[in-house]
Each structure stands twice: as C-alpha cells, then as structure tokens.
Amino acid sequence: MSKNPYSKLFEPVQIGPVVTKNRFYQVPHCCGMGHVRPRAHAAMRGVKAKGGWGVVSTEEAEIHPSSDLAPYAEQRIWDKKDIPALQLMTDAVHKYGALAAIELTHSGHNSTNLFSRIPAMSPNAQAVNFLYPKQARRMSKQDISNFRAWHRQAALNAKAAGFDIVYVYAGHGMSVAQQFILPDMNNRSDEYGGSLENRLRLTRELLEETKEAIGDSCGIAFRFAVDELKGKDGMQFQEEGRAVVELLAEHPDLWDVNVSDWSNDSQTSRFQPEEAYQMPYVEFVKSITTKPVVGVGRLTSPDLMVKLVERGALDLIGAARPSIADPYLPNKIKGQKTDQIKECIGCNICVSSDNFTVPIRCTQNPTMGEEWRRGWDPENIKPKVTDQRALVVGSGPSGLECTVQLARRGYQVVLAEAEGKLGGRVLFESSLKGLSAWKRVVDNRVHEILQKSNIEVYKESRLTAEHINEFGVNNIFLATGSNWRKDGIGRSRRAPIQGLESVKVYSPEEAIQNYKDIKGPLVIYDDEQGYLAGVVADHLNAKNIEVVFVTPASVVSPWTDSTLEQKKVQASLINSGVKIICNQSISNIEDGIALLECTYTGAITKLPCESIVMVTERISDTALYDSLMQNNLEGKTQYNIKIIGDAEAPGLIADAVYLGHLAAQNFEADEEDIQRGMFMREMPSLK
C-alpha cells in the first residue's frame, strides 16, 4: 500500500507538558452555547474530537463577573461552580483522545456587564465596545492586581476541570491583555503604559503566573493578533507585532497567531476568496520562537496543509470554520477520502448565529448545533426503517441534502430536477461576484449522489401530478423552491408598487442573465435587507451598468452586520461608484420616475428609473404540492407528501439545507421522537 501523502499531518506535537496526537488544532471559536447550554456545547466539541481533531478548544471563557458578555452565550469560569459544566466538555473531548483547551479572557471595555451590572474597566476610560451609552473606567493598580489574581485562579479552575491547554488571550481587540498592548487603547503613563515593554508588562505577567500555577501539567498557549490590518494606524506584523513575538518568544508553550479584529480574522470568501490568507502575516513567527505555532485562514486543502508544515510556516493546522463545516476533516484526510471533505464556503452563517445568541449553524453542515438536542452526527445517520422508496422533486440545496441523507439511510431515492443542472438557487448565487465558493454546497452533494447506487437522477424533468403517478412512489419530498416577486411587496410594504408597468422590472436572476439588455439608470431596490441585493449591485456595477441602490434600511444590506461584512459591503459599493440612497422606500412610479418616500418623514423625492431590480420577497413554488394535496383530499391518491426548503418557507441556503436534512431524518420516525427533538432544551437546576 502506498504511503499516505498526508502522514506529516498526523505526527504528534509537544505543547509544554502535553502532546497532541496530530497537527489538527480546532482553535477557540464561539458557538452560541457557552455556559447557557453546557450539554450542547460538550456534545458539539465531542463530535470534533470524534472526527479526529488533536486539540479541541472552547470559545472565550469569562474569568470574572466584571467581564460579563451577556447577552452572548460564551463560556464562564467565574469560580468553582463552573467546573462541572466545563468538565462535560473535557470529558467529551478526552473520550476520543484529543486535548481540551480553554481560552481565558477578561474582555475589558468589550464587556458591557449587562447581567452583572458591574462597571466595565479597561486600560483607558472609554466607551464600551457595544452600542450602549455606557463607558468603562480606567483600571487602577489594584484593579490590575485583582485581574491577575482572577486570571491565576481561573487557570487553576481550568486545570481542575480537566483542560490540557490554557490560553492567555490577546486577540481580536476583545481582551484586556491586548487592550494594554495596543497604543490606541492604552494612554497610560505608569509602568503599564508608554513603551512597548511597558504595554506588554501585563501580558508577560499573565504568561508567567499561569505557567507557575499550572504549567507542570497544562500547556500554556498565547493567542496573539499580530496585525490589525489598519496600516500605520494600528499594530503591524513587520513592526510592533514582530517585536511582541521577539520579546515573548519563549514564554508560552504555544503561539496561536492571527490578525485582528474578528471581522479580519474571519473574513468571508466574498471579500477574501483565498485560503491561508493570514499566512503572510504570521509565518515569520516560526523563525523567532522554538515553540510550536498554530495559524488559521480557512484552511481546507490537505495539500496546502502539508506544504505549510514542510516549509516550516506552521506546526499545527488551526481551524475554526473548517472544523464547523466538517468536524470529520482530519479522519477523512487520514483515510485518504479527501473528496468527501465538506469544505467551508466562508459564508459566516456560523458567526451570525453567535451574533444572534443562538446555537451555531452551518450552511455545509446542518448537524452543527444539533448534536445534543437531536443526536445528529455529520457522518452517521440512523438506518432505514422499511424498504420504501422516496421521490425528491427539485435539486436545490434542500433537495440535494434530503436525497443524500435518505440514501445514506439506505432508501432507494429518485431525484427529479426540472432544469439541466443540479443545484437550484446555489448555481445562480455562486455565479455572482465574490460568491463562487458557495458552489461547494452543490459540488459536495452532487459528488456523493453520483457515487451512490441507490439514487436515480432525472434532469430536465419538470414533473406534474400525472408524472408522479407514473413513478409509483408513495413518499414524495417537494423541494420546488421559490421565486422573487416583482411587484414591490417586501419588508416595508404589503401592497404592490403602482406604476411598475412604465419601467422594465427584473428579478435578480433575470437582471444577471440579461444584463446586456438593461437600460439605465438601473435602480436596485432592496427591501429584503439581506445580502443578495448588495451582491447583485456589485456584480452589475462590475459589468459597467450605472446602478442606484435604494433601500428603506439605514445602511446597505443590514443583515450582513451579523456576518461581519456590512462595512465591507457598503465600502465596496461606494468605492466602485454605486449611488446609495438609504431610508427611502419606493411609493410608486410615474412615467419612468420613482417616487421615493422617506422612512421617517414621508417626504417624497424623485429618482429617474428606466429599469428596476426587485429584491424584496420570495414566493414559494407550491403548485405541485397543492395539486398533490388536492388529489389526496379527493381520495385519488394517498401519498406521503412533505414540502421542504424554500418551497416551505424561503430563507438562507443554510435554512434550506437544514430543512432537507430534517426531513430525511424524520422520515418514518416515531412521532414521539420527532417531538422530543423539537422540545429538547437545557433547563436550570431548581434544587
């Protein structure tokens, strides 16, 4: 048998007193579970360990009530009462031979303390980093001493909870340690301010005291943002970033190096399509320290991973989002099944979940966040109950996922698609500027479908109720999708816009397909306020079409704030010359003039408009469902019919994938089990 070309990735690595079983390192990442849902958190991290990750980390863990991140559900290690919940995670990770890591943090002015109601504190007196009229107070010498004591005790509690690696955290602008290091956050004139050596004093003390407290049995990791991507206005890796590494080179047992802030560390593929995009900033670290280095950058290619290790850029392959998209990534590489990897598409749906304070979600991996509640696993699914066959109509994200999972269960599946290609809405959206990586949602599933002998695929097959009768299949899953409406009904108004007949009205798909025929000025009207209108505007503007972007929202694509993109979206349109008109809805159109109504005052302004792209709301395509249900009601048929995805309720691609997976899981399931999964939640003890 030939040697595994990726064997280099499965070598152990020494991290202080502990040793990883391989080079795969799930770096700290938020998950919307934290201290609020400890069982769900433990189950999610446990699946990562089961999937082969050598190190599995928590998210940031608050070390004291003065670093209260509510309403966000991060970890807490305030005192010994938190140990049992944290131990659920370490036990789940150790079960599969992985090391468990915890990221200790005090968030300084990034804490609002809405739960604890303790005044926030920071190196400087300044506004808290949250849209709330509240300021942090300047830390006194006693505050610094107290903070060091809290951090030391948290490290001891982490050891008691079973963690093998304990972090000192100075990244993302979200920790006191980094806030002391950065000159724009630290204007102190005492021994903790001024020179870099002084600004670094607190971090050095934390590293030394943590190592003294638990370094005999735990590896001490240092997570450091080496560049803020602000140019001369912030820390740069060639200057102070490098100096920090030089001054602390041998202090930690592990360097976890990235860029800051969170939006830069977790850039979407729309604005940063390249994997390993952080390597130019971090690979110098290996030349300065003898300690192992882990780095990130949406790393999904096994070949690139090997190259990074072989050329001495990294010792450990760090991942947050790729480990979410495919918790079994290491095992697939080890088994030389790289074609089965579900590659991260860089959409940041995972990030949005944390920002909405709900359990983590993933477009590629619909089981993410459902490991405890529903008992789901991304690679293992319960077997079929009977030998019944299933028909899936529509091959968009929901239909593809449903087909794959029914086939994995062992059912014979027929997949019928009206068009000549499989993929549905993903094919359109991934054709747009910046979204090419999204096609991985289709590619991965189509690849698996083509490998399976229990799936029949029919393309260019637009089915009617009569066609379905000919199939002789009783179990029908309808993933017939939805269509963008063109009448102007959307989030801000529930009546059609009058006068649309005087202009050319396009749906997003029609505008992209027929862009050469568009007559300007073109108005893109975004009353969905999600992501698509901004992408369409950017795409058409790149085709040299004069674009005016109109929205009732106060910013472009406000939903993308949850995916850390909003500022980049708006900046991209401004820089490319798109005219943006916010806080205005279209009341009606008269002779090629759009009458815009101010969201706040109702004042009317006029805007020339020859053509308009409506991005407002979608209408589910339920014609086939309605026909089949009517036949059932009339007693002509007795089909088991389930409508799924956008055909049931339009949403994100991630929502459609999830609904397809849920339908496959629930097929022939006991109703009591279905209800149990729906109602499962973690309840506080009332002792």
XYZ file of C-alpha atoms in Angstrom, residues 105-677:
573
model
C -10.444 36.092 28.889
C -11.346 39.306 30.564
C -12.861 41.465 27.882
C -12.235 44.902 29.354
C -14.240 47.556 27.523
C -15.558 44.828 25.219
C -17.716 43.787 28.197
C -20.966 45.613 28.815
C -21.749 43.714 32.041
C -25.462 43.875 31.344
C -26.054 40.886 33.605
C -23.594 41.556 36.423
C -24.135 45.360 36.316
C -20.538 45.898 37.403
C -18.896 48.936 35.806
C -16.695 47.821 32.925
C -12.983 48.548 33.143
C -10.180 48.957 30.647
C -6.647 50.407 30.391
C -8.299 53.732 29.489
C -11.585 55.306 30.447
C -13.566 54.933 27.238
C -16.868 53.893 25.708
C -17.741 50.215 25.853
C -17.448 48.395 22.537
C -21.187 47.915 22.172
C -23.984 50.213 21.065
C -24.942 51.131 24.607
C -24.436 54.542 26.257
C -22.006 53.346 28.864
C -18.273 53.787 29.495
C -15.540 51.675 31.015
C -13.482 53.112 33.862
C -9.697 53.245 33.862
C -8.123 50.310 35.694
C -6.255 51.222 38.862
C -3.152 49.402 40.106
C -5.437 47.473 42.463
C -7.681 46.518 39.524
C -4.648 45.181 37.661
C -3.562 43.198 40.713
C -7.087 41.815 41.124
C -7.266 40.904 37.453
C -4.018 38.960 37.677
C -5.353 37.072 40.690
C -8.624 36.280 38.899
C -6.721 35.009 35.885
C -4.497 32.781 38.030
C -7.481 31.313 39.871
C -9.296 30.720 36.578
C -6.233 28.816 35.334
C -6.313 26.625 38.460
C -10.038 26.029 37.972
C -9.416 25.162 34.318
C -6.881 22.559 35.369
C -9.392 21.139 37.861
C -11.971 20.959 35.069
C -9.623 18.752 33.048
C -8.230 21.148 30.469
C -4.863 20.264 28.970
C -4.112 23.653 27.374
C -4.922 27.035 28.913
C -4.840 30.261 26.919
C -3.640 33.736 27.682
C -5.673 35.741 25.176
C -4.593 38.934 23.393
C -6.570 38.964 20.184
C -9.499 40.428 18.267
C -9.457 43.628 20.354
C -11.602 41.688 22.810
C -9.300 41.168 25.795
C -7.674 43.286 28.480
C -4.265 41.877 27.585
C -4.476 43.109 24.001
C -6.048 46.397 25.049
C -2.970 47.075 27.194
C -0.656 46.190 24.281
C -2.283 48.457 21.686
C -1.235 52.130 21.935
C -4.600 53.467 20.754
C -6.267 51.641 23.653
C -3.593 52.413 26.251
C -2.568 56.000 27.001
C -1.307 55.262 30.493
C 1.805 56.948 31.851
C 2.642 54.385 34.564
C 4.682 51.196 34.227
C 1.801 49.607 32.225
C 1.808 52.294 29.528
C 4.062 54.144 27.154
C 6.796 51.931 25.701
C 6.006 48.566 24.157
C 7.841 46.843 27.016
C 5.540 48.593 29.488
C 2.388 47.913 27.467
C 3.445 44.278 27.289
C 4.098 44.019 31.016
C 0.633 42.706 31.924
C 0.730 40.013 29.240
C 4.165 38.887 30.413
C 2.884 38.675 33.978
C -0.135 36.633 32.906
C 2.027 34.170 30.986
C 4.499 33.777 33.833
C 1.847 33.457 36.544
C -0.258 30.996 34.535
C 2.781 28.834 33.863
C 3.778 28.962 37.521
C 0.280 27.947 38.623
C -0.447 25.071 36.217
C 2.485 24.739 33.830
C 3.567 21.446 35.375
C 0.636 19.655 33.748
C -1.009 22.079 31.284
C 0.342 23.658 28.130
C 0.198 27.457 28.188
C -0.954 28.929 24.860
C -0.760 32.562 23.826
C -3.289 33.790 21.269
C -1.971 36.980 19.750
C -3.229 39.195 16.920
C -0.009 40.206 15.196
C -1.578 42.730 12.810
C -4.745 44.834 12.967
C -4.850 45.410 9.182
C -5.060 49.147 9.825
C -1.715 50.005 8.283
C 0.218 52.654 10.205
C -2.869 53.367 12.337
C -2.620 50.004 14.080
C -0.293 47.196 15.035
C 1.614 45.809 12.047
C 3.304 42.441 11.852
C 6.564 43.881 10.476
C 6.889 46.322 13.378
C 5.378 46.111 16.876
C 3.709 42.799 16.053
C 7.103 41.260 15.388
C 8.584 42.970 18.432
C 5.975 41.359 20.687
C 6.909 37.938 19.367
C 10.598 38.672 19.906
C 10.047 39.880 23.480
C 7.857 36.910 24.458
C 9.340 34.279 22.131
C 9.881 31.503 24.691
C 7.291 32.477 27.310
C 4.280 30.452 26.082
C 4.300 26.760 25.204
C 2.328 27.518 22.034
C 1.879 30.540 19.784
C -1.624 30.855 18.290
C -1.182 33.737 15.849
C -3.815 35.543 13.829
C -4.915 39.002 12.677
C -7.363 41.380 14.298
C -10.206 42.247 14.616
C -12.786 39.452 14.404
C -14.035 40.623 11.008
C -10.497 40.341 9.622
C -9.721 37.043 11.335
C -12.965 35.568 9.980
C -13.196 37.228 6.583
C -15.833 35.822 4.279
C -14.942 34.278 0.933
C -16.839 37.162 -0.688
C -14.045 39.531 0.287
C -11.182 37.096 0.846
C -11.517 34.113 -1.501
C -8.062 32.650 -0.826
C -7.474 30.083 1.882
C -4.394 30.575 4.053
C -4.889 34.313 3.587
C -3.365 35.021 7.007
C -0.068 33.282 6.306
C 1.778 36.384 5.015
C 1.220 37.940 8.436
C 2.060 35.002 10.687
C 4.661 32.724 9.117
C 7.592 34.811 10.399
C 6.803 33.669 13.953
C 8.443 30.272 13.432
C 11.779 31.978 12.738
C 11.728 33.676 16.152
C 10.493 31.055 18.602
C 11.338 27.415 19.247
C 7.783 26.830 20.453
C 5.107 25.327 18.177
C 2.946 27.706 16.156
C -0.674 27.330 15.054
C -2.229 29.554 12.403
C -5.553 29.874 10.629
C -7.050 31.254 7.414
C -9.961 28.993 6.348
C -7.566 26.131 5.619
C -9.346 23.300 3.799
C -6.812 21.880 1.330
C -4.793 18.915 2.694
C -2.039 19.515 0.146
C -1.611 23.095 1.293
C -1.637 21.990 4.925
C 1.278 19.650 4.259
C 3.186 22.373 2.415
C 2.761 24.805 5.307
C 4.185 22.272 7.741
C 7.009 21.154 5.440
C 8.198 24.673 4.734
C 8.216 25.485 8.439
C 5.410 28.041 8.388
C 3.234 26.206 10.918
C 3.470 23.285 13.313
C -0.270 22.908 13.760
C -3.105 23.436 11.297
C -5.574 25.735 13.004
C -9.220 25.854 12.077
C -12.442 27.306 13.362
C -14.840 27.488 10.413
C -13.421 24.466 8.519
C -13.898 22.387 11.674
C -17.514 23.531 11.789
C -18.191 22.728 8.136
C -16.607 19.295 8.523
C -15.848 18.021 12.035
C -14.513 14.814 10.421
C -11.956 16.608 8.240
C -8.892 15.028 9.948
C -10.286 11.498 9.753
C -11.139 11.948 6.067
C -7.600 13.092 5.339
C -6.169 10.211 7.346
C -8.347 7.767 5.431
C -7.388 9.413 2.111
C -11.014 10.318 1.496
C -10.323 13.936 0.713
C -13.022 14.035 -1.963
C -15.542 13.623 0.865
C -14.483 16.744 2.769
C -17.215 19.330 3.139
C -15.206 22.469 2.538
C -16.084 25.665 4.361
C -17.671 28.154 1.962
C -16.747 31.206 4.052
C -20.317 32.492 4.388
C -20.086 33.213 8.154
C -23.505 31.783 8.944
C -21.707 30.294 11.954
C -20.654 33.790 13.039
C -24.172 35.157 12.579
C -25.518 32.539 14.980
C -23.255 33.753 17.760
C -24.224 37.344 16.992
C -27.881 36.338 17.291
C -27.072 34.464 20.556
C -28.396 31.126 19.303
C -26.581 27.782 18.897
C -24.171 27.641 15.996
C -25.382 26.938 12.446
C -23.522 25.990 9.271
C -24.529 26.010 5.613
C -22.409 22.976 4.763
C -23.065 21.024 7.964
C -26.738 21.057 9.027
C -25.966 18.851 12.045
C -23.850 21.602 13.634
C -25.539 22.695 16.853
C -27.893 19.701 16.819
C -25.507 17.087 18.266
C -27.088 17.084 21.726
C -30.634 18.254 21.003
C -31.344 15.831 18.174
C -28.430 13.423 18.485
C -27.195 14.198 14.970
C -23.753 13.414 13.612
C -22.440 14.742 10.266
C -21.231 11.352 9.068
C -23.555 8.888 10.765
C -27.319 8.651 10.399
C -29.851 6.080 11.553
C -30.649 3.264 9.075
C -33.852 2.909 7.099
C -36.973 1.547 8.774
C -38.558 -0.181 5.769
C -37.787 -0.797 2.096
C -39.960 2.053 0.879
C -38.777 4.287 -1.959
C -38.707 8.065 -1.989
C -39.055 10.697 -4.703
C -37.366 14.078 -4.253
C -38.530 16.809 -6.628
C -36.070 19.657 -7.013
C -32.292 19.657 -6.659
C -31.662 22.904 -4.857
C -29.855 22.849 -1.512
C -32.794 21.287 0.311
C -33.483 18.627 -2.311
C -29.827 17.654 -2.597
C -29.376 17.321 1.158
C -32.600 15.352 1.539
C -31.564 12.998 -1.278
C -28.102 12.386 0.163
C -29.354 11.669 3.659
C -32.214 9.399 2.578
C -29.702 7.432 0.516
C -27.281 7.264 3.444
C -30.070 5.749 5.488
C -30.391 3.056 2.837
C -33.550 4.087 0.992
C -33.917 3.916 -2.788
C -34.274 7.515 -3.945
C -35.374 9.127 -7.198
C -34.248 12.736 -7.691
C -36.048 14.756 -10.370
C -34.854 18.191 -11.491
C -36.692 20.460 -13.930
C -33.514 22.106 -15.236
C -30.482 20.619 -16.961
C -28.170 21.025 -13.969
C -28.424 20.103 -10.317
C -28.100 22.877 -7.762
C -31.095 25.199 -7.856
C -30.562 28.653 -6.375
C -26.973 27.835 -5.394
C -25.974 27.779 -9.073
C -27.274 31.311 -9.501
C -25.893 32.773 -6.297
C -22.473 31.153 -6.694
C -22.219 32.735 -10.166
C -22.270 36.201 -8.616
C -19.228 38.299 -7.872
C -17.485 37.032 -4.740
C -19.697 34.005 -4.089
C -18.003 31.308 -6.190
C -17.032 29.313 -3.084
C -20.716 28.806 -2.333
C -20.910 26.273 -5.157
C -19.198 23.824 -2.804
C -22.666 23.254 -1.298
C -23.718 21.695 -4.600
C -20.426 20.109 -5.633
C -20.012 18.077 -2.465
C -23.535 16.698 -2.522
C -23.669 16.011 -6.252
C -20.368 14.159 -5.972
C -21.819 11.886 -3.307
C -25.059 11.391 -5.250
C -23.116 10.216 -8.301
C -21.261 7.657 -6.192
C -24.381 6.005 -4.795
C -26.140 3.117 -6.481
C -29.424 3.710 -4.645
C -30.088 7.117 -6.253
C -31.635 7.642 -9.707
C -31.275 11.144 -11.140
C -33.556 12.641 -13.791
C -32.662 16.075 -15.167
C -34.837 18.251 -17.403
C -37.831 16.580 -15.814
C -40.456 19.117 -14.763
C -42.942 16.862 -13.022
C -46.699 17.198 -12.779
C -49.068 15.242 -10.579
C -49.700 12.919 -13.525
C -45.978 12.239 -13.945
C -45.668 11.402 -10.265
C -48.492 8.896 -10.551
C -46.399 7.078 -13.148
C -43.405 6.759 -10.801
C -45.330 4.600 -8.382
C -43.545 6.136 -5.378
C -45.666 6.979 -2.348
C -43.168 9.102 -0.395
C -42.662 12.485 -2.028
C -40.383 15.307 -0.879
C -41.055 18.541 -2.708
C -38.098 20.934 -2.876
C -39.532 23.086 -5.643
C -38.004 26.304 -4.357
C -39.284 29.856 -4.659
C -39.240 32.854 -6.989
C -38.514 36.523 -6.353
C -41.654 38.589 -6.622
C -41.585 41.634 -8.887
C -44.454 43.701 -7.528
C -42.556 45.525 -4.781
C -44.135 43.779 -1.798
C -41.435 43.304 0.798
C -40.372 44.004 4.339
C -41.564 47.631 4.380
C -44.836 47.491 2.456
C -47.567 44.915 1.987
C -49.144 46.392 -1.156
C -47.800 46.365 -4.727
C -45.969 49.423 -6.033
C -48.169 51.240 -8.506
C -46.859 52.226 -11.940
C -44.355 49.426 -12.439
C -45.710 48.897 -15.942
C -43.935 52.093 -17.015
C -40.457 50.622 -16.395
C -38.679 47.343 -17.073
C -38.803 45.203 -13.928
C -36.281 42.401 -13.372
C -35.921 39.685 -10.803
C -32.327 39.196 -9.603
C -31.892 36.182 -11.892
C -33.325 37.994 -14.897
C -31.076 41.003 -14.333
C -27.927 38.903 -14.208
C -28.925 36.779 -17.181
C -29.982 39.734 -19.354
C -27.598 42.409 -18.101
C -26.653 43.430 -21.658
C -30.249 44.489 -22.306
C -30.601 46.654 -19.206
C -31.248 50.338 -19.866
C -30.015 52.766 -17.244
C -30.369 54.304 -14.881
C -30.960 50.992 -13.088
C -32.436 51.009 -9.594
C -31.774 48.027 -7.366
C -34.484 48.102 -4.735
C -33.569 46.194 -1.594
C -36.500 45.682 0.706
C -35.368 42.236 1.774
C -32.368 43.866 3.518
C -30.343 40.652 3.485
C -27.201 40.014 1.452
C -28.354 39.420 -2.121
C -29.178 42.954 -3.272
C -25.716 44.191 -2.334
C -24.105 41.327 -4.247
C -26.273 41.939 -7.323
C -25.432 45.661 -7.242
C -21.715 44.902 -7.033
C -21.974 42.318 -9.818
C -23.891 44.548 -12.243
C -21.744 47.577 -11.485
C -18.719 45.491 -12.456
C -20.471 44.994 -15.828
C -20.353 48.787 -16.318
C -24.028 49.311 -15.632
C -24.991 52.525 -13.853
C -26.510 51.355 -10.578
C -28.524 53.265 -7.971
C -29.091 51.286 -4.773
C -32.284 52.197 -2.907
C -33.334 50.717 0.425
C -35.685 51.576 3.288
C -32.901 50.437 5.631
C -30.443 52.929 7.109
C -27.440 51.046 5.664
C -26.788 48.689 2.759
C -27.531 45.014 3.449
C -28.009 45.400 7.231
C -28.272 41.657 7.816
C -24.622 41.281 6.818
C -23.611 43.024 10.031
C -24.205 39.622 11.635
C -21.684 38.014 9.258
C -19.093 40.758 9.907
C -19.382 42.066 6.323
C -21.633 45.110 6.368
C -18.897 47.742 6.366
C -17.035 45.905 3.615
C -20.235 45.615 1.560
C -21.032 49.306 1.770
C -17.416 50.354 1.237
C -17.199 48.153 -1.862
C -20.258 49.795 -3.433
C -19.111 53.304 -2.532
C -15.616 52.719 -3.883
C -16.974 51.322 -7.137
C -19.229 54.304 -7.749
C -22.650 52.898 -6.888
C -25.013 55.645 -5.749
C -26.620 54.639 -2.454
C -29.933 56.031 -1.199
C -30.933 54.792 2.260
C -34.047 55.351 4.398
C -36.225 55.558 1.283
C -38.939 53.231 0.035
C -40.480 53.353 -3.425
C -44.060 54.541 -3.032
C -44.935 54.379 -6.726
C -43.551 55.018 -10.229
C -44.841 57.638 -12.650
C -43.602 57.773 -16.253
C -40.177 56.371 -15.525
C -39.738 58.359 -12.314
C -39.542 56.508 -8.995
C -41.167 58.432 -6.161
C -39.141 57.785 -3.021
C -40.769 58.130 0.377
C -38.650 58.921 3.427
C -38.910 56.166 6.006
C -39.155 58.713 8.826
C -40.960 61.786 7.477
C -42.875 60.561 4.458
C -41.325 63.296 2.317
C -41.260 62.468 -1.396
C -38.271 62.844 -3.721
C -37.973 61.858 -7.374
C -35.472 59.482 -8.959
C -35.160 58.698 -12.709
C -35.666 54.990 -13.266
C -35.659 53.190 -16.608
C -35.170 49.719 -15.103
C -35.527 48.211 -11.655
C -34.344 45.014 -9.982
C -36.684 43.916 -7.210
C -35.037 42.241 -4.232
C -37.931 42.287 -1.826
C -39.583 38.985 -1.049
C -39.936 35.479 -2.462
C -43.000 33.400 -3.233
C -42.780 29.680 -2.595
C -43.469 27.470 -5.592
C -46.237 25.257 -4.177
C -48.175 24.470 -7.352
C -47.164 20.801 -7.415
C -47.656 20.447 -3.675
C -51.134 21.977 -3.888
C -52.064 19.677 -6.768
C -50.866 16.552 -4.991
C -52.539 17.508 -1.732
C -55.798 18.154 -3.570
C -55.614 14.692 -5.138
C -55.098 13.227 -1.676
C -58.086 15.135 -0.315
C -60.251 13.879 -3.178
C -59.158 10.318 -2.497
C -57.428 9.906 -5.868
C -54.076 9.230 -4.200
C -52.677 8.527 -0.748
C -49.200 9.974 -0.999
C -46.991 10.812 1.947
C -46.057 14.373 0.967
C -43.521 16.653 2.612
C -42.682 20.124 1.314
C -39.194 21.327 2.237
C -36.722 24.170 1.901
C -37.671 27.426 0.171
C -40.842 25.795 -1.105
C -41.986 25.569 2.504
C -40.532 28.865 3.735
C -37.884 30.900 1.868
C -34.734 31.611 3.860
C -30.978 31.269 3.762
C -29.274 28.467 1.887
C -28.336 27.173 5.336
C -32.026 27.027 6.274
C -32.858 25.079 3.130
C -30.068 22.555 3.737
C -31.194 22.103 7.327
C -34.834 21.539 6.364
C -33.797 18.942 3.784
C -31.715 17.148 6.405
C -34.506 17.318 8.979
C -36.998 15.823 6.526
C -34.681 12.900 5.795
C -34.043 12.321 9.494
C -37.754 12.426 10.336
C -38.849 10.103 7.527
C -40.546 7.071 9.096
C -39.503 8.308 12.528
C -41.683 7.850 15.575
C -43.742 10.980 16.170
C -42.789 10.953 19.835
C -39.093 11.067 18.872
C -39.741 13.944 16.474
C -41.489 15.910 19.204
C -38.757 15.128 21.711
C -36.113 16.605 19.432
